[in-house]
PDB file of C-alpha atoms in Angstrom:
ATOM      1  CA  MET B   8       1.363  -1.957  -4.287  1.00 56.00           C
ATOM      2  CA  LEU B   9       1.908  -2.684  -7.973  1.00 63.00           C
ATOM      3  CA  LEU B  10       3.766  -5.908  -7.200  1.00 65.00           C
ATOM      4  CA  SER B  11       1.011  -7.074  -4.841  1.00 83.00           C
ATOM      5  CA  GLY B  12      -1.673  -6.438  -7.467  1.00 86.00           C
ATOM      6  CA  PRO B  13      -2.459 -10.140  -8.090  1.00 92.00           C
ATOM      7  CA  THR B  14      -3.579 -10.512  -4.457  1.00 95.00           C
ATOM      8  CA  TYR B  15      -6.393  -7.980  -4.816  1.00 97.00           C
ATOM      9  CA  PRO B  16      -8.933 -10.213  -6.611  1.00 97.00           C
ATOM     10  CA  VAL B  17      -8.778 -12.543  -3.587  1.00 96.00           C
ATOM     11  CA  ARG B  18      -8.873  -9.586  -1.190  1.00 97.00           C
ATOM     12  CA  GLY B  19     -11.939  -8.386  -3.052  1.00 97.00           C
ATOM     13  CA  ILE B  20     -13.724 -11.663  -2.325  1.00 97.00           C
ATOM     14  CA  PHE B  21     -13.044 -11.428   1.420  1.00 97.00           C
ATOM     15  CA  PHE B  22     -13.842  -7.699   1.569  1.00 97.00           C
ATOM     16  CA  PHE B  23     -17.154  -8.262  -0.199  1.00 97.00           C
ATOM     17  CA  ALA B  24     -17.996 -11.225   2.052  1.00 96.00           C
ATOM     18  CA  THR B  25     -17.333  -9.238   5.243  1.00 96.00           C
ATOM     19  CA  HIS B  26     -19.205  -6.045   4.299  1.00 95.00           C
ATOM     20  CA  PRO B  27     -22.967  -6.719   4.117  1.00 93.00           C
ATOM     21  CA  SER B  28     -23.644  -3.149   2.975  1.00 92.00           C
ATOM     22  CA  LEU B  29     -22.081  -4.099  -0.365  1.00 94.00           C
ATOM     23  CA  TRP B  30     -24.473  -7.046  -0.676  1.00 91.00           C
ATOM     24  CA  LEU B  31     -27.443  -4.672  -0.554  1.00 87.00           C
ATOM     25  CA  ARG B  32     -25.866  -2.452  -3.200  1.00 86.00           C
ATOM     26  CA  VAL B  33     -25.537  -5.245  -5.742  1.00 87.00           C
ATOM     27  CA  LEU B  34     -28.319  -7.612  -4.599  1.00 88.00           C
ATOM     28  CA  CYS B  35     -30.784  -6.887  -7.382  1.00 85.00           C
ATOM     29  CA  GLY B  36     -28.180  -6.729 -10.122  1.00 86.00           C
ATOM     30  CA  LEU B  37     -26.410  -9.794  -8.752  1.00 85.00           C
ATOM     31  CA  LEU B  38     -29.599 -11.874  -8.729  1.00 89.00           C
ATOM     32  CA  LEU B  39     -30.315 -10.848 -12.316  1.00 88.00           C
ATOM     33  CA  SER B  40     -26.730 -11.616 -13.314  1.00 86.00           C
ATOM     34  CA  LEU B  41     -26.681 -15.012 -11.583  1.00 86.00           C
ATOM     35  CA  THR B  42     -30.007 -15.926 -13.190  1.00 91.00           C
ATOM     36  CA  PHE B  43     -28.620 -14.962 -16.576  1.00 90.00           C
ATOM     37  CA  ALA B  44     -25.370 -16.859 -15.966  1.00 87.00           C
ATOM     38  CA  LEU B  45     -27.212 -19.993 -14.822  1.00 91.00           C
ATOM     39  CA  ALA B  46     -29.518 -19.881 -17.842  1.00 93.00           C
ATOM     40  CA  ALA B  47     -26.593 -19.305 -20.214  1.00 92.00           C
ATOM     41  CA  THR B  48     -24.640 -22.178 -18.636  1.00 92.00           C
ATOM     42  CA  VAL B  49     -27.522 -24.658 -18.923  1.00 94.00           C
ATOM     43  CA  LEU B  50     -28.477 -23.640 -22.467  1.00 94.00           C
ATOM     44  CA  LEU B  51     -24.940 -23.658 -23.828  1.00 94.00           C
ATOM     45  CA  PHE B  52     -23.986 -26.969 -22.252  1.00 94.00           C
ATOM     46  CA  VAL B  53     -27.247 -28.616 -23.368  1.00 93.00           C
ATOM     47  CA  PHE B  54     -27.514 -27.224 -26.892  1.00 93.00           C
ATOM     48  CA  ALA B  55     -24.009 -26.054 -27.894  1.00 92.00           C
ATOM     49  CA  LEU B  56     -21.566 -28.529 -26.352  1.00 92.00           C
ATOM     50  CA  ALA B  57     -22.358 -31.662 -28.390  1.00 92.00           C
ATOM     51  CA  PRO B  58     -22.543 -29.929 -31.814  1.00 93.00           C
ATOM     52  CA  GLN B  59     -19.195 -28.230 -31.222  1.00 91.00           C
ATOM     53  CA  ALA B  60     -17.589 -31.465 -30.008  1.00 91.00           C
ATOM     54  CA  ASN B  61     -18.908 -33.407 -33.018  1.00 90.00           C
ATOM     55  CA  GLY B  62     -17.677 -30.721 -35.389  1.00 89.00           C
ATOM     56  CA  LEU B  63     -14.217 -30.751 -33.828  1.00 86.00           C
ATOM     57  CA  ASN B  64     -14.044 -34.557 -33.798  1.00 86.00           C
ATOM     58  CA  ALA B  65     -14.419 -34.554 -37.563  1.00 84.00           C
ATOM     59  CA  HIS B  66     -11.072 -32.757 -37.826  1.00 83.00           C
ATOM     60  CA  LEU B  67      -9.168 -34.222 -34.858  1.00 81.00           C
ATOM     61  CA  PRO B  68      -7.521 -37.627 -34.467  1.00 82.00           C
ATOM     62  CA  ALA B  69      -8.908 -38.280 -30.958  1.00 81.00           C
ATOM     63  CA  ALA B  70     -12.552 -37.884 -29.921  1.00 81.00           C
ATOM     64  CA  TRP B  71     -11.689 -37.030 -26.317  1.00 83.00           C
ATOM     65  CA  LEU B  72      -9.625 -34.041 -27.496  1.00 83.00           C
ATOM     66  CA  GLY B  73     -12.627 -32.652 -29.346  1.00 84.00           C
ATOM     67  CA  TRP B  74     -14.766 -32.852 -26.208  1.00 89.00           C
ATOM     68  CA  ILE B  75     -12.134 -31.121 -24.078  1.00 87.00           C
ATOM     69  CA  ILE B  76     -11.811 -28.271 -26.564  1.00 86.00           C
ATOM     70  CA  ALA B  77     -15.606 -28.043 -26.845  1.00 89.00           C
ATOM     71  CA  VAL B  78     -15.951 -27.693 -23.060  1.00 90.00           C
ATOM     72  CA  ILE B  79     -13.336 -24.916 -23.062  1.00 88.00           C
ATOM     73  CA  CYS B  80     -15.180 -23.182 -25.908  1.00 89.00           C
ATOM     74  CA  VAL B  81     -18.485 -23.352 -24.015  1.00 92.00           C
ATOM     75  CA  LEU B  82     -16.848 -21.895 -20.897  1.00 89.00           C
ATOM     76  CA  LEU B  83     -15.491 -19.027 -23.006  1.00 88.00           C
ATOM     77  CA  GLU B  84     -18.943 -18.481 -24.511  1.00 90.00           C
ATOM     78  CA  ILE B  85     -20.483 -18.318 -21.023  1.00 90.00           C
ATOM     79  CA  PHE B  86     -17.778 -15.865 -19.965  1.00 87.00           C
ATOM     80  CA  LEU B  87     -18.387 -13.713 -23.036  1.00 88.00           C
ATOM     81  CA  ALA B  88     -22.162 -13.705 -22.500  1.00 88.00           C
ATOM     82  CA  SER B  89     -21.751 -12.741 -18.830  1.00 85.00           C
ATOM     83  CA  LEU B  90     -19.221 -10.050 -19.740  1.00 83.00           C
ATOM     84  CA  LEU B  91     -21.629  -8.500 -22.224  1.00 84.00           C
ATOM     85  CA  PHE B  92     -24.549  -8.680 -19.780  1.00 85.00           C
ATOM     86  CA  VAL B  93     -22.706  -6.832 -17.010  1.00 81.00           C
ATOM     87  CA  ALA B  94     -21.116  -4.296 -19.383  1.00 78.00           C
ATOM     88  CA  ILE B  95     -24.376  -3.448 -21.150  1.00 78.00           C
ATOM     89  CA  CYS B  96     -26.970  -3.790 -18.381  1.00 78.00           C
ATOM     90  CA  LEU B  97     -25.115  -2.879 -15.168  1.00 79.00           C
ATOM     91  CA  PRO B  98     -22.446  -0.209 -15.864  1.00 78.00           C
ATOM     92  CA  VAL B  99     -23.807   2.327 -13.354  1.00 80.00           C
ATOM     93  CA  LEU B 100     -24.129  -0.355 -10.648  1.00 87.00           C
ATOM     94  CA  ALA B 101     -20.485  -1.329 -11.148  1.00 89.00           C
ATOM     95  CA  ASP B 102     -19.372   2.292 -10.702  1.00 88.00           C
ATOM     96  CA  GLU B 103     -21.500   2.693  -7.560  1.00 90.00           C
ATOM     97  CA  LEU B 104     -19.989  -0.482  -6.111  1.00 94.00           C
ATOM     98  CA  PHE B 105     -16.489   0.879  -6.798  1.00 95.00           C
ATOM     99  CA  ASP B 106     -17.385   4.144  -5.015  1.00 93.00           C
ATOM    100  CA  ASP B 107     -18.828   2.289  -2.004  1.00 95.00           C
ATOM    101  CA  VAL B 108     -15.650   0.236  -1.603  1.00 96.00           C
ATOM    102  CA  VAL B 109     -13.472   3.353  -1.804  1.00 95.00           C
ATOM    103  CA  ALA B 110     -15.620   5.027   0.878  1.00 94.00           C
ATOM    104  CA  LEU B 111     -15.421   1.981   3.168  1.00 95.00           C
ATOM    105  CA  ALA B 112     -11.673   1.529   2.676  1.00 94.00           C
ATOM    106  CA  THR B 113     -10.785   5.192   3.264  1.00 92.00           C
ATOM    107  CA  GLY B 114     -13.472   6.049   5.805  1.00 90.00           C
ATOM    108  CA  GLN B 115     -14.301   9.096   3.706  1.00 88.00           C
ATOM    109  CA  PRO B 116     -17.219   9.794   1.361  1.00 83.00           C
ATOM    110  CA  VAL B 117     -16.375   9.763  -2.328  1.00 81.00           C
ATOM    111  CA  THR B 118     -16.564  13.330  -3.574  1.00 72.00           C
ATOM    112  CA  GLN B 119     -15.106  12.690  -7.022  1.00 64.00           C
ATOM    113  CA  LYS B 120     -17.868  10.910  -8.907  1.00 58.00           C
ATOM    114  CA  GLY B 121     -16.294  11.110 -12.338  1.00 56.00           C
ATOM    115  CA  SER B 122     -18.477  11.595 -15.380  1.00 51.00           C
ATOM    116  CA  CYS B 123     -21.649  10.558 -13.537  1.00 48.00           C
ATOM    117  CA  ALA B 124     -21.436  13.770 -11.518  1.00 42.00           C
ATOM    118  CA  ARG B 125     -22.938  15.372 -14.638  1.00 40.00           C
ATOM    119  CA  GLY B 126     -25.895  13.003 -14.427  1.00 44.00           C
ATOM    120  CA  CYS B 127     -25.887   9.250 -14.941  1.00 48.00           C
ATOM    121  CA  TRP B 128     -26.918   9.128 -18.587  1.00 42.00           C
ATOM    122  CA  HIS B 129     -24.673  12.056 -19.471  1.00 46.00           C
ATOM    123  CA  GLY B 130     -21.876  10.369 -17.546  1.00 47.00           C
ATOM    124  CA  VAL B 131     -22.347   7.037 -19.289  1.00 49.00           C
ATOM    125  CA  ALA B 132     -22.332   8.797 -22.670  1.00 49.00           C
ATOM    126  CA  TYR B 133     -19.228  10.794 -21.704  1.00 49.00           C
ATOM    127  CA  ALA B 134     -17.297   7.671 -20.695  1.00 52.00           C
ATOM    128  CA  GLY B 135     -18.947   5.535 -23.361  1.00 56.00           C
ATOM    129  CA  VAL B 136     -16.011   5.753 -25.762  1.00 61.00           C
ATOM    130  CA  TRP B 137     -13.711   4.229 -23.133  1.00 62.00           C
ATOM    131  CA  ILE B 138     -16.155   1.452 -22.258  1.00 67.00           C
ATOM    132  CA  VAL B 139     -17.046   0.539 -25.836  1.00 72.00           C
ATOM    133  CA  THR B 140     -13.428   0.656 -27.012  1.00 75.00           C
ATOM    134  CA  LEU B 141     -12.227  -1.714 -24.300  1.00 77.00           C
ATOM    135  CA  LEU B 142     -15.301  -3.941 -24.553  1.00 79.00           C
ATOM    136  CA  VAL B 143     -14.819  -4.422 -28.298  1.00 84.00           C
ATOM    137  CA  ALA B 144     -11.086  -4.975 -27.769  1.00 87.00           C
ATOM    138  CA  ARG B 145     -11.785  -7.580 -25.071  1.00 86.00           C
ATOM    139  CA  ILE B 146     -14.254  -9.459 -27.276  1.00 87.00           C
ATOM    140  CA  LEU B 147     -11.882  -9.470 -30.252  1.00 90.00           C
ATOM    141  CA  LEU B 148      -8.951 -10.566 -28.090  1.00 92.00           C
ATOM    142  CA  LEU B 149     -11.073 -13.293 -26.509  1.00 88.00           C
ATOM    143  CA  VAL B 150     -11.959 -14.693 -29.937  1.00 87.00           C
ATOM    144  CA  ILE B 151      -8.433 -14.354 -31.340  1.00 92.00           C
ATOM    145  CA  THR B 152      -6.740 -15.967 -28.342  1.00 92.00           C
ATOM    146  CA  ALA B 153      -9.264 -18.791 -27.838  1.00 88.00           C
ATOM    147  CA  PRO B 154      -7.144 -21.233 -29.933  1.00 87.00           C
ATOM    148  CA  LEU B 155      -4.346 -20.880 -27.368  1.00 89.00           C
ATOM    149  CA  HIS B 156      -6.203 -23.469 -25.302  1.00 79.00           C
ATOM    150  CA  LEU B 157      -5.100 -26.031 -27.890  1.00 78.00           C
ATOM    151  CA  VAL B 158      -1.657 -25.793 -26.280  1.00 84.00           C
ATOM    152  CA  PRO B 159      -2.083 -27.588 -22.922  1.00 77.00           C
ATOM    153  CA  GLY B 160      -1.142 -25.572 -19.849  1.00 84.00           C
ATOM    154  CA  VAL B 161       1.052 -22.900 -21.400  1.00 92.00           C
ATOM    155  CA  GLY B 162      -1.619 -21.799 -23.874  1.00 91.00           C
ATOM    156  CA  THR B 163      -4.181 -21.299 -21.109  1.00 90.00           C
ATOM    157  CA  VAL B 164      -1.717 -19.287 -19.012  1.00 94.00           C
ATOM    158  CA  VAL B 165      -0.917 -17.011 -21.972  1.00 95.00           C
ATOM    159  CA  PHE B 166      -4.655 -16.643 -22.626  1.00 95.00           C
ATOM    160  CA  LEU B 167      -5.271 -15.541 -19.025  1.00 95.00           C
ATOM    161  CA  PHE B 168      -2.463 -12.964 -19.086  1.00 96.00           C
ATOM    162  CA  LEU B 169      -3.438 -11.452 -22.449  1.00 95.00           C
ATOM    163  CA  ASN B 170      -7.142 -11.197 -21.661  1.00 95.00           C
ATOM    164  CA  GLY B 171      -6.538 -10.294 -18.035  1.00 95.00           C
ATOM    165  CA  TYR B 172      -4.502  -7.243 -19.025  1.00 96.00           C
ATOM    166  CA  LEU B 173      -7.532  -5.633 -20.662  1.00 94.00           C
ATOM    167  CA  GLY B 174      -9.839  -6.897 -17.915  1.00 93.00           C
ATOM    168  CA  ALA B 175      -7.844  -5.244 -15.130  1.00 96.00           C
ATOM    169  CA  TRP B 176      -7.612  -2.050 -17.178  1.00 93.00           C
ATOM    170  CA  ASN B 177     -11.382  -2.116 -17.678  1.00 91.00           C
ATOM    171  CA  ASN B 178     -11.958  -2.427 -13.916  1.00 94.00           C
ATOM    172  CA  HIS B 179      -9.954   0.765 -13.351  1.00 94.00           C
ATOM    173  CA  LEU B 180     -11.728   2.867 -15.971  1.00 90.00           C
ATOM    174  CA  HIS B 181     -13.986   4.407 -13.319  1.00 90.00           C
ATOM    175  CA  TRP B 182     -10.965   5.224 -11.156  1.00 92.00           C
ATOM    176  CA  PHE B 183      -9.286   6.985 -14.071  1.00 91.00           C
ATOM    177  CA  ASP B 184     -12.514   8.876 -14.744  1.00 86.00           C
ATOM    178  CA  MET B 185     -12.711   9.899 -11.071  1.00 87.00           C
ATOM    179  CA  ARG B 186      -9.169  11.247 -11.347  1.00 86.00           C
ATOM    180  CA  GLY B 187     -10.224  13.344 -14.349  1.00 83.00           C
ATOM    181  CA  CYS B 188      -7.906  11.421 -16.671  1.00 83.00           C
ATOM    182  CA  GLY B 189      -8.552  11.092 -20.371  1.00 78.00           C
ATOM    183  CA  PHE B 190      -8.420   7.760 -22.165  1.00 81.00           C
ATOM    184  CA  ALA B 191      -4.871   8.397 -23.422  1.00 86.00           C
ATOM    185  CA  GLU B 192      -3.571   9.251 -19.944  1.00 90.00           C
ATOM    186  CA  GLY B 193      -5.159   6.154 -18.429  1.00 90.00           C
ATOM    187  CA  ARG B 194      -3.747   3.993 -21.209  1.00 91.00           C
ATOM    188  CA  ARG B 195      -0.278   5.426 -20.629  1.00 93.00           C
ATOM    189  CA  PHE B 196      -0.438   4.577 -16.916  1.00 94.00           C
ATOM    190  CA  VAL B 197      -1.588   1.013 -17.640  1.00 94.00           C
ATOM    191  CA  ARG B 198       1.170   0.533 -20.213  1.00 94.00           C
ATOM    192  CA  GLN B 199       3.785   1.792 -17.778  1.00 94.00           C
ATOM    193  CA  ASN B 200       2.597  -0.862 -15.327  1.00 94.00           C
ATOM    194  CA  ARG B 201       1.606  -3.521 -17.846  1.00 94.00           C
ATOM    195  CA  MET B 202       3.090  -6.437 -15.899  1.00 95.00           C
ATOM    196  CA  ALA B 203       1.154  -5.570 -12.740  1.00 95.00           C
ATOM    197  CA  TYR B 204      -2.070  -5.203 -14.725  1.00 97.00           C
ATOM    198  CA  ALA B 205      -1.452  -8.414 -16.671  1.00 96.00           C
ATOM    199  CA  CYS B 206      -0.754 -10.453 -13.527  1.00 96.00           C
ATOM    200  CA  THR B 207      -3.702  -9.004 -11.622  1.00 96.00           C
ATOM    201  CA  GLY B 208      -5.977  -9.399 -14.617  1.00 96.00           C
ATOM    202  CA  ALA B 209      -4.915 -13.023 -15.096  1.00 96.00           C
ATOM    203  CA  VAL B 210      -6.239 -13.852 -11.628  1.00 97.00           C
ATOM    204  CA  MET B 211      -9.435 -11.895 -12.316  1.00 97.00           C
ATOM    205  CA  CYS B 212      -9.939 -13.659 -15.634  1.00 95.00           C
ATOM    206  CA  MET B 213      -9.388 -17.088 -14.077  1.00 95.00           C
ATOM    207  CA  LEU B 214     -12.076 -16.376 -11.469  1.00 95.00           C
ATOM    208  CA  GLU B 215     -14.530 -15.054 -14.051  1.00 91.00           C
ATOM    209  CA  LEU B 216     -14.205 -18.224 -16.136  1.00 89.00           C
ATOM    210  CA  VAL B 217     -15.784 -20.304 -13.346  1.00 89.00           C
ATOM    211  CA  PRO B 218     -19.284 -21.326 -14.558  1.00 83.00           C
ATOM    212  CA  VAL B 219     -22.169 -19.426 -12.864  1.00 82.00           C
ATOM    213  CA  ALA B 220     -19.971 -18.197  -9.975  1.00 88.00           C
ATOM    214  CA  GLY B 221     -17.928 -16.238 -12.513  1.00 88.00           C
ATOM    215  CA  ILE B 222     -20.646 -13.586 -12.653  1.00 86.00           C
ATOM    216  CA  LEU B 223     -20.275 -13.098  -8.879  1.00 91.00           C
ATOM    217  CA  PHE B 224     -16.522 -12.841  -9.283  1.00 95.00           C
ATOM    218  CA  GLN B 225     -17.029 -10.017 -11.782  1.00 92.00           C
ATOM    219  CA  PHE B 226     -18.447  -7.999  -8.879  1.00 94.00           C
ATOM    220  CA  THR B 227     -15.775  -9.072  -6.379  1.00 96.00           C
ATOM    221  CA  ASN B 228     -13.126  -8.196  -8.970  1.00 96.00           C
ATOM    222  CA  ILE B 229     -14.523  -4.656  -9.017  1.00 96.00           C
ATOM    223  CA  VAL B 230     -14.172  -4.635  -5.224  1.00 97.00           C
ATOM    224  CA  GLY B 231     -10.579  -5.834  -5.534  1.00 97.00           C
ATOM    225  CA  ALA B 232      -9.829  -3.223  -8.202  1.00 97.00           C
ATOM    226  CA  ALA B 233     -11.176  -0.488  -5.924  1.00 97.00           C
ATOM    227  CA  LEU B 234      -9.042  -1.691  -2.998  1.00 97.00           C
ATOM    228  CA  TRP B 235      -6.009  -1.739  -5.277  1.00 96.00           C
ATOM    229  CA  ALA B 236      -6.733   1.819  -6.422  1.00 95.00           C
ATOM    230  CA  VAL B 237      -7.093   3.024  -2.813  1.00 95.00           C
ATOM    231  CA  ASP B 238      -3.766   1.484  -1.817  1.00 94.00           C
ATOM    232  CA  MET B 239      -2.013   2.914  -4.877  1.00 94.00           C
ATOM    233  CA  GLU B 240      -3.363   6.381  -4.131  1.00 91.00           C
ATOM    234  CA  SER B 241      -2.179   6.085  -0.525  1.00 91.00           C
ATOM    235  CA  GLU B 242       1.307   5.546  -1.998  1.00 90.00           C
ATOM    236  CA  GLY B 243       0.961   8.443  -4.427  1.00 89.00           C
ATOM    237  CA  ILE B 244       0.739   6.071  -7.403  1.00 90.00           C
ATOM    238  CA  GLY B 245      -1.737   6.630 -10.206  1.00 88.00           C
ATOM    239  CA  PRO B 246      -2.524   8.541 -13.378  1.00 87.00           C
ATOM    240  CA  GLY B 247      -2.733  12.299 -13.325  1.00 72.00           C
ATOM    241  CA  LYS B 248      -2.309  14.311 -10.139  1.00 57.00           C
ATOM    242  CA  ILE B 249      -2.720  12.007  -7.137  1.00 53.00           C
ATOM    243  CA  GLU B 250      -3.797  13.302  -3.747  1.00 52.00           C
ATOM    244  CA  HIS B 251      -2.674  11.089  -0.864  1.00 49.00           C
ATOM    245  CA  VAL B 252      -5.814   9.384   0.418  1.00 51.00           C
ATOM    246  CA  PRO B 253      -5.339   7.722   3.824  1.00 53.00           C
ATOM    247  CA  LYS B 254      -6.924   4.359   4.532  1.00 58.00           C
ATOM    248  CA  ALA B 255      -9.673   4.165   7.134  1.00 56.00           C
ATOM    249  CA  GLY B 256      -8.532   4.853  10.671  1.00 50.00           C
ATOM    250  CA  VAL B 257      -5.179   6.414   9.796  1.00 44.00           C
ATOM    251  CA  GLY B 258      -4.711  10.088   9.083  1.00 44.00           C
ATOM    252  CA  VAL B 259      -2.085  11.647   6.867  1.00 45.00           C
ATOM    253  CA  GLY B 260      -1.261  15.225   7.652  1.00 45.00           C
ATOM    254  CA  ALA B 261      -0.218  18.043   5.373  1.00 44.00           C
ATOM    255  CA  GLY B 262       3.249  17.538   3.966  1.00 46.00           C
ATOM    256  CA  GLU B 263       3.208  13.856   4.856  1.00 48.00           C
ATOM    257  CA  ARG B 264       3.048  10.682   2.808  1.00 45.00           C
ATOM    258  CA  ARG B 265       2.429   7.029   3.519  1.00 43.00           C
ATOM    259  CA  THR B 266       5.420   4.727   3.106  1.00 38.00           C
ATOM    260  CA  SER B 267       5.301   1.225   1.619  1.00 36.00           C
ATOM    261  CA  ASP B 268       5.024  -0.362   5.070  1.00 38.00           C
ATOM    262  CA  GLY B 269       1.953   1.710   5.901  1.00 41.00           C
ATOM    263  CA  THR B 270       3.669   4.244   8.212  1.00 41.00           C
ATOM    264  CA  VAL B 271       3.441   7.994   7.788  1.00 43.00           C
ATOM    265  CA  ALA B 272       6.561  10.001   7.013  1.00 46.00           C
ATOM    266  CA  GLU B 273       7.415  13.510   5.941  1.00 51.00           C
ATOM    267  CA  ALA B 274       7.080  14.065   2.193  1.00 45.00           C
TER     268      ALA B 274
END
């Protein structure tokens, strides 16, 4: 399941597209997010692209290079604006979407609601340190690694892996909270599986960089992260004490575990 992690962002897209109940869950927030993303895209391309390109051209030997870098910078600015909008305005919606996907994938209601079981505002405050810490880290890393795009091809790939690592970790914060794990325990699990998180996050980051549609992919990435968490739990993989959670339609009895090929065997 860890090795197949990079496939889950794509699985999330198909799962979201084939489950209309998820559309209703995120409809209002998605419309707001898409409106914000569209407005940010238009404003930044109209008012920020040319000034940045002209400023870069003053220090670069070729004008076309300045425009290419300026376009990349604007895309990063759109991504950053969308990231902040979802993180600040829609954190509870993201957690509810994660829970809905887990319930659909397992065929069982989600009984472990994490911090929000104490009440939404109390829950957000309780998990706020995790969210703020990773959000600030993601913003700083985004700014620091932006110059990597100056290195054609390789620089962009490195950028996606570095930023994707934190992005994939961020999408599993609610799962760690549901498992009753502290920040340190969740961080230890992510570090132990850093390559899987980096590869999965690179795909997520690449999708989220798509203008306008990137805001939609932020939601489908949450769906993919939830599916990944469900499959890891079915294999007994995860932070803290993991209970084997069968996928929908297949039961796992006491003293049994699910093998890597999806069959049930004695533990």
